[in-house]
PDB file of C-alpha atoms in Angstrom:
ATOM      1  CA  UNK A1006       0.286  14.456  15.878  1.00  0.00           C
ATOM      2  CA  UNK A1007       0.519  15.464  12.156  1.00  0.00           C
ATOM      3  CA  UNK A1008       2.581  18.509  10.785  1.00  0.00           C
ATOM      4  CA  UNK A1009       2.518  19.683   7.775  1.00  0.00           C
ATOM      5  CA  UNK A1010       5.046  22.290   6.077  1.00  0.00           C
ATOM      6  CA  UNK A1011       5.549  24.126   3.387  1.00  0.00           C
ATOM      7  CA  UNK A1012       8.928  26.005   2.891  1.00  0.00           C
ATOM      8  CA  UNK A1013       7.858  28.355   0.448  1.00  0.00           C
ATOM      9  CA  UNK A1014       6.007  31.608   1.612  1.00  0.00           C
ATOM     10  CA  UNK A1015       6.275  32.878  -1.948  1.00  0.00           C
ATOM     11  CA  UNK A1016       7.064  32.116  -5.591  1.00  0.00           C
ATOM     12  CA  UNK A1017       6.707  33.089  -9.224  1.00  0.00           C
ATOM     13  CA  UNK A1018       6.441  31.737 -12.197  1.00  0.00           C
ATOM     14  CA  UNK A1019       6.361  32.912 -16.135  1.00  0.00           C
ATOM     15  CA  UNK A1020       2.981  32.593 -17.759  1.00  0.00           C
ATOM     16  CA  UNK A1021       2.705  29.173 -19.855  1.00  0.00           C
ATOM     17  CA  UNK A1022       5.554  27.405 -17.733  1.00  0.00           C
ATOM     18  CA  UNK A1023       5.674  24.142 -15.308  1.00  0.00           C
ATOM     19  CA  UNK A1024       5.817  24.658 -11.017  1.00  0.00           C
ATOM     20  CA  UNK A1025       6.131  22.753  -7.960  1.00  0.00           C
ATOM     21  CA  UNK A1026       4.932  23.829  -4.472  1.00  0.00           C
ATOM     22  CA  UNK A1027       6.747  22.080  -2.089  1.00  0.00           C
ATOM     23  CA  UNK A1028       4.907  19.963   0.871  1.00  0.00           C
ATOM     24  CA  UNK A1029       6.264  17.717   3.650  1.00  0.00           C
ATOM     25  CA  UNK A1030       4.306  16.244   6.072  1.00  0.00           C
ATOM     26  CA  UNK A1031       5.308  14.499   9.297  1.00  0.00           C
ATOM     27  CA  UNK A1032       2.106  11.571  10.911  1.00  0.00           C
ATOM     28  CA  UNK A1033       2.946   8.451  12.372  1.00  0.00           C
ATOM     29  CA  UNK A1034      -0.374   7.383  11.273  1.00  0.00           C
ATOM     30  CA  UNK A1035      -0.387   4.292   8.254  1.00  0.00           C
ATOM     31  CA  UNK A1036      -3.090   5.637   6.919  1.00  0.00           C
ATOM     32  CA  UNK A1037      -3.509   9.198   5.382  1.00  0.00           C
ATOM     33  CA  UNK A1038      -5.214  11.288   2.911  1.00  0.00           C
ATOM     34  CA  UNK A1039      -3.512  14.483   1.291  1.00  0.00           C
ATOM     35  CA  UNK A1040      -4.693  17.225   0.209  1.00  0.00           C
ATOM     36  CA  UNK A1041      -4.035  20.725  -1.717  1.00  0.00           C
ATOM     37  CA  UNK A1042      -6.510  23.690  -1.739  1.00  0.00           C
ATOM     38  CA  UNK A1043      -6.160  26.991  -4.285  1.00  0.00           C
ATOM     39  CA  UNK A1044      -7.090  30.324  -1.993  1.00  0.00           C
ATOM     40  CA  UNK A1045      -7.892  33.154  -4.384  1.00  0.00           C
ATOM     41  CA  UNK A1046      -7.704  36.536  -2.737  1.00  0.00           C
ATOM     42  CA  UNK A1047     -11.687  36.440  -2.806  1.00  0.00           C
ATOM     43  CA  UNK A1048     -10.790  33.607   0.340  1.00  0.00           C
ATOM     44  CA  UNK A1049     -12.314  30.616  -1.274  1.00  0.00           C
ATOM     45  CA  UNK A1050     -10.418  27.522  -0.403  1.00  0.00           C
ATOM     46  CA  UNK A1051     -10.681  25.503  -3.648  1.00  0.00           C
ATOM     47  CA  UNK A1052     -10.191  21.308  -3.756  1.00  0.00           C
ATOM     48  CA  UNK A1053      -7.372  20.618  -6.229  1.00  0.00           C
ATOM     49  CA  UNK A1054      -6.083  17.491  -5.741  1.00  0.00           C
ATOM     50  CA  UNK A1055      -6.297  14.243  -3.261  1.00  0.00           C
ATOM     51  CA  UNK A1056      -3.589  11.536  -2.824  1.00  0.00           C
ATOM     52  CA  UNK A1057      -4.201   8.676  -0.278  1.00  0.00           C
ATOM     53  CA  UNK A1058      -1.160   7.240   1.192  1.00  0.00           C
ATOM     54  CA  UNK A1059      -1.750   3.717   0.111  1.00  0.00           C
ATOM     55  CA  UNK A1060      -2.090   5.403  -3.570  1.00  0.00           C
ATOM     56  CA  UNK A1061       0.732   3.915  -5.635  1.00  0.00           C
ATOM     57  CA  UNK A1062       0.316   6.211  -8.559  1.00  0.00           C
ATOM     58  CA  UNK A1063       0.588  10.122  -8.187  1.00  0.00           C
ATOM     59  CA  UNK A1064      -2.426  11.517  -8.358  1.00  0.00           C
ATOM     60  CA  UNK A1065      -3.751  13.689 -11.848  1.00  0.00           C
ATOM     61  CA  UNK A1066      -6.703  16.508 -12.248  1.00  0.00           C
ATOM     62  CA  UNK A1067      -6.525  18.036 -15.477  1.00  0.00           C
ATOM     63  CA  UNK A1068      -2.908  20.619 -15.321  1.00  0.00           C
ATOM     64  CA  UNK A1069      -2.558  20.051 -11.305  1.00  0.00           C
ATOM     65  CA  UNK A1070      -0.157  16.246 -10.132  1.00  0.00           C
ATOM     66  CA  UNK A1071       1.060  15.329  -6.857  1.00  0.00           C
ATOM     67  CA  UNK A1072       4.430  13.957  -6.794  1.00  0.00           C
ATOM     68  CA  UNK A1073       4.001  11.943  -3.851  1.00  0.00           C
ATOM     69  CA  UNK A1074       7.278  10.498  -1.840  1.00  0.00           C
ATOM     70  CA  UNK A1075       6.172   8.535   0.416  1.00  0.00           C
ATOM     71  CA  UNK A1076       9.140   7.084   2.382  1.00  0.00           C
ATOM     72  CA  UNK A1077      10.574  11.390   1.564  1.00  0.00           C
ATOM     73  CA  UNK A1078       7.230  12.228   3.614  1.00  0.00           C
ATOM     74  CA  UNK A1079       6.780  15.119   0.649  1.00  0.00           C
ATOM     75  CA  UNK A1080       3.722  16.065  -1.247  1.00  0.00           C
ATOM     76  CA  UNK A1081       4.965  18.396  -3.714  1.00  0.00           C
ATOM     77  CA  UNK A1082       1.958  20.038  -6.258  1.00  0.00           C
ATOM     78  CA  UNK A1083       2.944  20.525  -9.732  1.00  0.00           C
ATOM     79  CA  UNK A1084       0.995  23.337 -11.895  1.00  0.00           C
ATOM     80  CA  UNK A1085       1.643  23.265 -15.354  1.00  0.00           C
ATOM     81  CA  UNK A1086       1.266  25.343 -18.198  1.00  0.00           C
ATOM     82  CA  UNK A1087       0.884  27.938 -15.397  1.00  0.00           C
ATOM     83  CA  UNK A1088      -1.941  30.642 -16.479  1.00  0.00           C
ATOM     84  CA  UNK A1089      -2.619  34.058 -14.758  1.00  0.00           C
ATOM     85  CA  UNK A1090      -5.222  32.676 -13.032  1.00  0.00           C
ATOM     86  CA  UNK A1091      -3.059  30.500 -11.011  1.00  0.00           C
ATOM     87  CA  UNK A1092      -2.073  33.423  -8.604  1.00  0.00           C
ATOM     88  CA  UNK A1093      -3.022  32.573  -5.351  1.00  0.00           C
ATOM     89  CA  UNK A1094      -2.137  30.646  -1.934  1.00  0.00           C
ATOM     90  CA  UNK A1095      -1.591  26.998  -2.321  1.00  0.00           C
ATOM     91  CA  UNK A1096      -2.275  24.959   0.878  1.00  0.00           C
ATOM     92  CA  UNK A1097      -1.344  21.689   1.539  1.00  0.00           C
ATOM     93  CA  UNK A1098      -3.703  19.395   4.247  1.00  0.00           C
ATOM     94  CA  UNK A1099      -3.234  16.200   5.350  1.00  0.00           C
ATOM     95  CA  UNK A1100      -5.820  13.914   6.870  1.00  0.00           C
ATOM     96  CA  UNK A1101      -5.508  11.171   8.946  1.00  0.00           C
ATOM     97  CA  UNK A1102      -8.351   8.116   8.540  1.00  0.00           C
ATOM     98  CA  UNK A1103     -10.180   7.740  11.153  1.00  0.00           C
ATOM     99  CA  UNK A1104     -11.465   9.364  13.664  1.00  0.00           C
ATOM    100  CA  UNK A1105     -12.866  13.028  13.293  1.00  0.00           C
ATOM    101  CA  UNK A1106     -11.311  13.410   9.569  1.00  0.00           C
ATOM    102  CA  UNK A1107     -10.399  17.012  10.466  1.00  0.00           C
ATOM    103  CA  UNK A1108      -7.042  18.909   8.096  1.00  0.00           C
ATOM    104  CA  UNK A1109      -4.197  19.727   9.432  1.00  0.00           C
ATOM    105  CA  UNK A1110      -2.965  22.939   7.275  1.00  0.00           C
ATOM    106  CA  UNK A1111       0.411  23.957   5.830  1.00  0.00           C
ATOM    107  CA  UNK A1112       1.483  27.687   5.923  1.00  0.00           C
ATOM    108  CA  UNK A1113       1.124  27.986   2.891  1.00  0.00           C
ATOM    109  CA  UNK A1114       2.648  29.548  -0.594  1.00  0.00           C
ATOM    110  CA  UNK A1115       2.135  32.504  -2.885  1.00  0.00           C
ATOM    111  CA  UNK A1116       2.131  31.670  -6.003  1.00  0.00           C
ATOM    112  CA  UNK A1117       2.472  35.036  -8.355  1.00  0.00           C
ATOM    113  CA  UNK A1118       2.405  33.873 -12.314  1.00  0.00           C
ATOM    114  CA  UNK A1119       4.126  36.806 -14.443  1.00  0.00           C
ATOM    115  CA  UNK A1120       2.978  37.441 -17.935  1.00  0.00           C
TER     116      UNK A1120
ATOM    117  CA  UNK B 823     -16.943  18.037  -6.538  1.00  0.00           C
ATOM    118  CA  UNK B 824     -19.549  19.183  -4.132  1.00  0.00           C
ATOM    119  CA  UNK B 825     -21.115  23.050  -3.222  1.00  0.00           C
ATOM    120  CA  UNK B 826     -20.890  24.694   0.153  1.00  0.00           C
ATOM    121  CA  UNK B 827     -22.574  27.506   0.949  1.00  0.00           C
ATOM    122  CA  UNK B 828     -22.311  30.083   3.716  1.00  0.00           C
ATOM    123  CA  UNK B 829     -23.795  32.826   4.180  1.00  0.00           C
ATOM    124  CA  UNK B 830     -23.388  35.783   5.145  1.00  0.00           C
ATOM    125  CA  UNK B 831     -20.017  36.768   2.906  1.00  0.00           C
ATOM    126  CA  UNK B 832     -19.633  40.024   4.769  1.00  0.00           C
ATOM    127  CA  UNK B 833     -20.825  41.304   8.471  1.00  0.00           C
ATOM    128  CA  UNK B 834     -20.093  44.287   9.670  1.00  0.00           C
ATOM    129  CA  UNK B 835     -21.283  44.529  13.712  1.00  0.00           C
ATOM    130  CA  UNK B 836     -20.879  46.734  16.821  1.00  0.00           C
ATOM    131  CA  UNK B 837     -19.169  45.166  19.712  1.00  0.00           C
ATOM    132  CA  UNK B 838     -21.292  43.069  22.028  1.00  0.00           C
ATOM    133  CA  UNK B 839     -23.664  42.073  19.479  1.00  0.00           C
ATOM    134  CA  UNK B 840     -23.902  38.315  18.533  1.00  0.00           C
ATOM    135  CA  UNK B 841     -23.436  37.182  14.905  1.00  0.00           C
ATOM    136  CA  UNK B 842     -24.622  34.061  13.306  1.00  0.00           C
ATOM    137  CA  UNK B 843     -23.136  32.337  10.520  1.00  0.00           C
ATOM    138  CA  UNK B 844     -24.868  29.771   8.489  1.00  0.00           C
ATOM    139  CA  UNK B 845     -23.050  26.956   6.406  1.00  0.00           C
ATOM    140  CA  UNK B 846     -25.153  24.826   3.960  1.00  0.00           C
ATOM    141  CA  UNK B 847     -24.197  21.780   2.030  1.00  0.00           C
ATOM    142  CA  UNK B 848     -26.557  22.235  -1.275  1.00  0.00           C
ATOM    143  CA  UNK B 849     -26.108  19.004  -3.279  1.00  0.00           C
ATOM    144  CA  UNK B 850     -24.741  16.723  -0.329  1.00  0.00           C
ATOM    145  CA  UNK B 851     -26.074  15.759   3.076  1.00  0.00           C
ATOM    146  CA  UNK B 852     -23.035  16.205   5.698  1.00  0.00           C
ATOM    147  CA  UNK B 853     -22.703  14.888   8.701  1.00  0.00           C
ATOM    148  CA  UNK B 854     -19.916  16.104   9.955  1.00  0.00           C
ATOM    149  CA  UNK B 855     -19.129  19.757   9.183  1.00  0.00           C
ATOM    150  CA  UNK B 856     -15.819  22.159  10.313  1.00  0.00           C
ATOM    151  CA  UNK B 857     -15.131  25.700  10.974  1.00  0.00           C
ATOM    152  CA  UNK B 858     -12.133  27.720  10.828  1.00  0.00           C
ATOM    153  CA  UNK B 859     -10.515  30.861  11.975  1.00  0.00           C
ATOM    154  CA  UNK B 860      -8.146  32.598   9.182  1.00  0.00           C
ATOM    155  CA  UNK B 861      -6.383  35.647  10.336  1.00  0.00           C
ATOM    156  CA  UNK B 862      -4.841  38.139   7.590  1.00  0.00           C
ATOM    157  CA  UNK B 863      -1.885  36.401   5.990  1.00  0.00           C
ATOM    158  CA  UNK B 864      -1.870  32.986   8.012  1.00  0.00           C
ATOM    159  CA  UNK B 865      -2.751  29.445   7.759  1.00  0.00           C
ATOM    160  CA  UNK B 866      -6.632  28.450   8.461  1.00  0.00           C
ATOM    161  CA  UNK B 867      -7.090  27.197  12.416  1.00  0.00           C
ATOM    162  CA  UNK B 868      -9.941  24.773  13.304  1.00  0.00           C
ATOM    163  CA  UNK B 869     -12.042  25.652  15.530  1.00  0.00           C
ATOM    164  CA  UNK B 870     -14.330  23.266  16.441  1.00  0.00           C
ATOM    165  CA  UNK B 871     -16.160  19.776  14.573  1.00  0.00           C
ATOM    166  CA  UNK B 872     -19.878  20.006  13.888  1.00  0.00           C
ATOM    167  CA  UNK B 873     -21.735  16.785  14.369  1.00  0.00           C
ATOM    168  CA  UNK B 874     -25.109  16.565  13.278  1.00  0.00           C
ATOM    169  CA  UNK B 875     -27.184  15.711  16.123  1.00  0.00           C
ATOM    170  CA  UNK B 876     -24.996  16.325  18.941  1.00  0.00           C
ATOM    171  CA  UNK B 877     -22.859  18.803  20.387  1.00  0.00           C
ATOM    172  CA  UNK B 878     -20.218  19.933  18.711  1.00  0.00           C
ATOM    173  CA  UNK B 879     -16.439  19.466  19.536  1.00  0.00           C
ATOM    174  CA  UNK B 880     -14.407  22.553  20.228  1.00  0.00           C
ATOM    175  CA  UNK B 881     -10.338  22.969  19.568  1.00  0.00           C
ATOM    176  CA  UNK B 882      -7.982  23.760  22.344  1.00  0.00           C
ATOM    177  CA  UNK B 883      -8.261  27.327  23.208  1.00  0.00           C
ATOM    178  CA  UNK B 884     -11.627  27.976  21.451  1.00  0.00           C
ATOM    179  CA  UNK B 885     -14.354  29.283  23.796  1.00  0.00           C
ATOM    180  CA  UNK B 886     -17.259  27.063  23.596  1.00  0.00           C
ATOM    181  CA  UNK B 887     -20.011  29.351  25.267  1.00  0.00           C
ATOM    182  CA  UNK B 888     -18.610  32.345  22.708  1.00  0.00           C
ATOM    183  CA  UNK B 889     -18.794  30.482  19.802  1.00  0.00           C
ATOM    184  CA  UNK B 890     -21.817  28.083  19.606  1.00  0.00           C
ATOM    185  CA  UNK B 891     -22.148  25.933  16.700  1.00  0.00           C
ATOM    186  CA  UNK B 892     -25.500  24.668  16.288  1.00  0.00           C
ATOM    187  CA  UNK B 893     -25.739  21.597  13.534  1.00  0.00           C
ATOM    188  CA  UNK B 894     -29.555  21.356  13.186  1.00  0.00           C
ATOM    189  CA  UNK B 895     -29.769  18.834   9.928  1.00  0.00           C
ATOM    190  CA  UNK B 896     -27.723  17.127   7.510  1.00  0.00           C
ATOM    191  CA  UNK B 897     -27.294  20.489   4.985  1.00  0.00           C
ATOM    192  CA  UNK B 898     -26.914  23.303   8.006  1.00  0.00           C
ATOM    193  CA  UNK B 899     -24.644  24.412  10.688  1.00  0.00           C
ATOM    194  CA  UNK B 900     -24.312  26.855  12.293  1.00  0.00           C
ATOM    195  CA  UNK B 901     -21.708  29.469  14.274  1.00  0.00           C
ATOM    196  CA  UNK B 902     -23.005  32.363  16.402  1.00  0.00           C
ATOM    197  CA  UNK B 903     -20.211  34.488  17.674  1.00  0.00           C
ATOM    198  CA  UNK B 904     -21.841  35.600  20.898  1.00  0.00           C
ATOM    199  CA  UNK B 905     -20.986  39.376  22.152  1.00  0.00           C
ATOM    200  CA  UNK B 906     -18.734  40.308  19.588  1.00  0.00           C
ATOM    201  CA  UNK B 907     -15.413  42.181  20.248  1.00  0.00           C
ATOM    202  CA  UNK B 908     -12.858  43.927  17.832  1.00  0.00           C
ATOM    203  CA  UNK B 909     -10.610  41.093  18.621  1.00  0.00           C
ATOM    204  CA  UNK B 910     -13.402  38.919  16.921  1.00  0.00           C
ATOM    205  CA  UNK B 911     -12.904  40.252  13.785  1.00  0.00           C
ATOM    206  CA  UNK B 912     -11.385  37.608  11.139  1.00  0.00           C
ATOM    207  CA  UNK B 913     -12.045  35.450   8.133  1.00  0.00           C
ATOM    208  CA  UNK B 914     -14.584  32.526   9.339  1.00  0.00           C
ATOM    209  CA  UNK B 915     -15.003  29.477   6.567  1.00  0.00           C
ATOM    210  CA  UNK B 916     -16.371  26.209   7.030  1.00  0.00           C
ATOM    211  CA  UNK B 917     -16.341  22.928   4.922  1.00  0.00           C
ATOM    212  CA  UNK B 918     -18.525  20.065   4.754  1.00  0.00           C
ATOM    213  CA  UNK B 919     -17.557  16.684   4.424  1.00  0.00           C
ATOM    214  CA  UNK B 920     -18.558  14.734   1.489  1.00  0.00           C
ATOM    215  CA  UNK B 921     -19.282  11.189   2.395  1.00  0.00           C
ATOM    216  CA  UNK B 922     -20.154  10.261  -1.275  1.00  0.00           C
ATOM    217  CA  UNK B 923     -16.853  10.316  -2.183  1.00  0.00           C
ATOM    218  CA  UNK B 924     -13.981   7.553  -1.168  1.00  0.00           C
ATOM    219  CA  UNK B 925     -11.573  10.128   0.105  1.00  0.00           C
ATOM    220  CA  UNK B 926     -14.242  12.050   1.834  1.00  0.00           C
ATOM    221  CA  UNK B 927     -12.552  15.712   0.650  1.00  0.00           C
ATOM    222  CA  UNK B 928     -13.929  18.475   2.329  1.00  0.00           C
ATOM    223  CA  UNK B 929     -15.397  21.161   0.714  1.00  0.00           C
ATOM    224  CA  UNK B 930     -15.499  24.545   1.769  1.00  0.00           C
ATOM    225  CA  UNK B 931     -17.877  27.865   1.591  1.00  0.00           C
ATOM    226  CA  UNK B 932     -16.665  30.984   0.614  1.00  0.00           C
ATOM    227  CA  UNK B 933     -16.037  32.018   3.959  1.00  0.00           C
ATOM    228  CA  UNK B 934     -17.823  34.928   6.196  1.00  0.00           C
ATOM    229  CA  UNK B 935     -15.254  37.947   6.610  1.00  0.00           C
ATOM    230  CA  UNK B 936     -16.469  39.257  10.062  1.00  0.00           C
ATOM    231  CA  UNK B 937     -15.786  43.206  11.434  1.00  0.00           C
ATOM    232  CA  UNK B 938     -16.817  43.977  14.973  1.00  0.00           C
ATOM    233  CA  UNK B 939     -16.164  47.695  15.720  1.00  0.00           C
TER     234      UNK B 939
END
């Protein structure tokens, strides 16, 4: 079975400066996909970021990386050059290959950016 | 990435009614499409796998004959939430899966906040 957790139920973060979300993720699968989604309060669940398991580099999209550990089982999403528009839930998914393909879903974390 | 519709964004219904809830994939055919459950301040909880062309396959706990899930073509699916109840109410989003892409991410709607009074 795959778990997936994230520690933090909430965090901040000054306007213009670097973040990490914390993820860990427990499969006994090989193969894996992870994921992170941005929930605004409007409830949209918004892709961010992918990282396969067999990925050796950490994945990039524009100001969002994954620093991916993978014998640490973490995940971790780094935002930076945080803007206001970065407050919202961050949830991390993970995936395994095979099969139905459905996420299993962190908890999730608040992320508040003050300006 | 890929756009996922759903429709409708709000429902407001009177208990014992039935609701349905329509999911479209606009620029992707899906297969294979998902709903969830979100309740106020928690994590999102499957609920069931939509195949296209057959039926669909429920979660643990989730009450097949109350919520039907009907996945007609490649762009639709469908949830009905048969005879409503206040205990219904709750945030109900789905995602398609894109099978254009090599990581096959799922992409969701903007969700269908339900109110059954």
């Amino acid at each position: 079975a795959q778990k997936i957790t994230q520690t933090q139920p909430g965090m901040f973060v000054q306007e213009k400066e670097a973040v990490t979300l914390d993820c860990t993720y427990d499969t006994s699968d090989q193969s894996y996909g992870l994921f992170w989604y941005k929930q605004p309060s409007s409830g949209e669940m918004i892709f961010l970021i992918y990282q396969g398991s067999y990925d050796e580099q950490n994945a990039t999209e524009g100001r969002y990386s994954l620093n991916f550990q993978k014998a640490r089982k973490s995940a971790n999403l780094v935002i930076s050059a945080s803007q206001l528009g970065d407050s919202a839930m961050y949830f991390c998914a993970m995936r395994a290959e095979g099969g139905a393909n459905n996420l299993f879903f962190g908890t999730g974390t608040r992320l508040t950016v003050i300006p | 990435g890929a756009v996922v519709s759903q429709h409708p964004s709000w429902v407001i219904c009177k208990s014992g009614t039935s609701v349905k809830i329509e999911c479209r994939s606009l620029d992707f055919q899906a297969t294979t499409m998902f709903w969830y459950r979100q309740f106020p301040k928690q994590s999102l909880m499957l609920m069931a796998t939509s195949n296209e062309g057959s039926k669909a396959t429920y979660e643990q706990g989730v009450e097949k004959d109350k919520f039907l899930i009907n996945h007609a073509s490649l762009t639709l699916s469908t949830l009905t939430v048969t005879s409503a109840h206040p205990e219904d109410s709750s945030f109900y989003i789905c995602s398609a899966r894109d099978g254009r892409e090599i990581q096959e991410t799922q992409y969701f709607g903007p969700g269908t906040r339900l109110l059954v009074l």
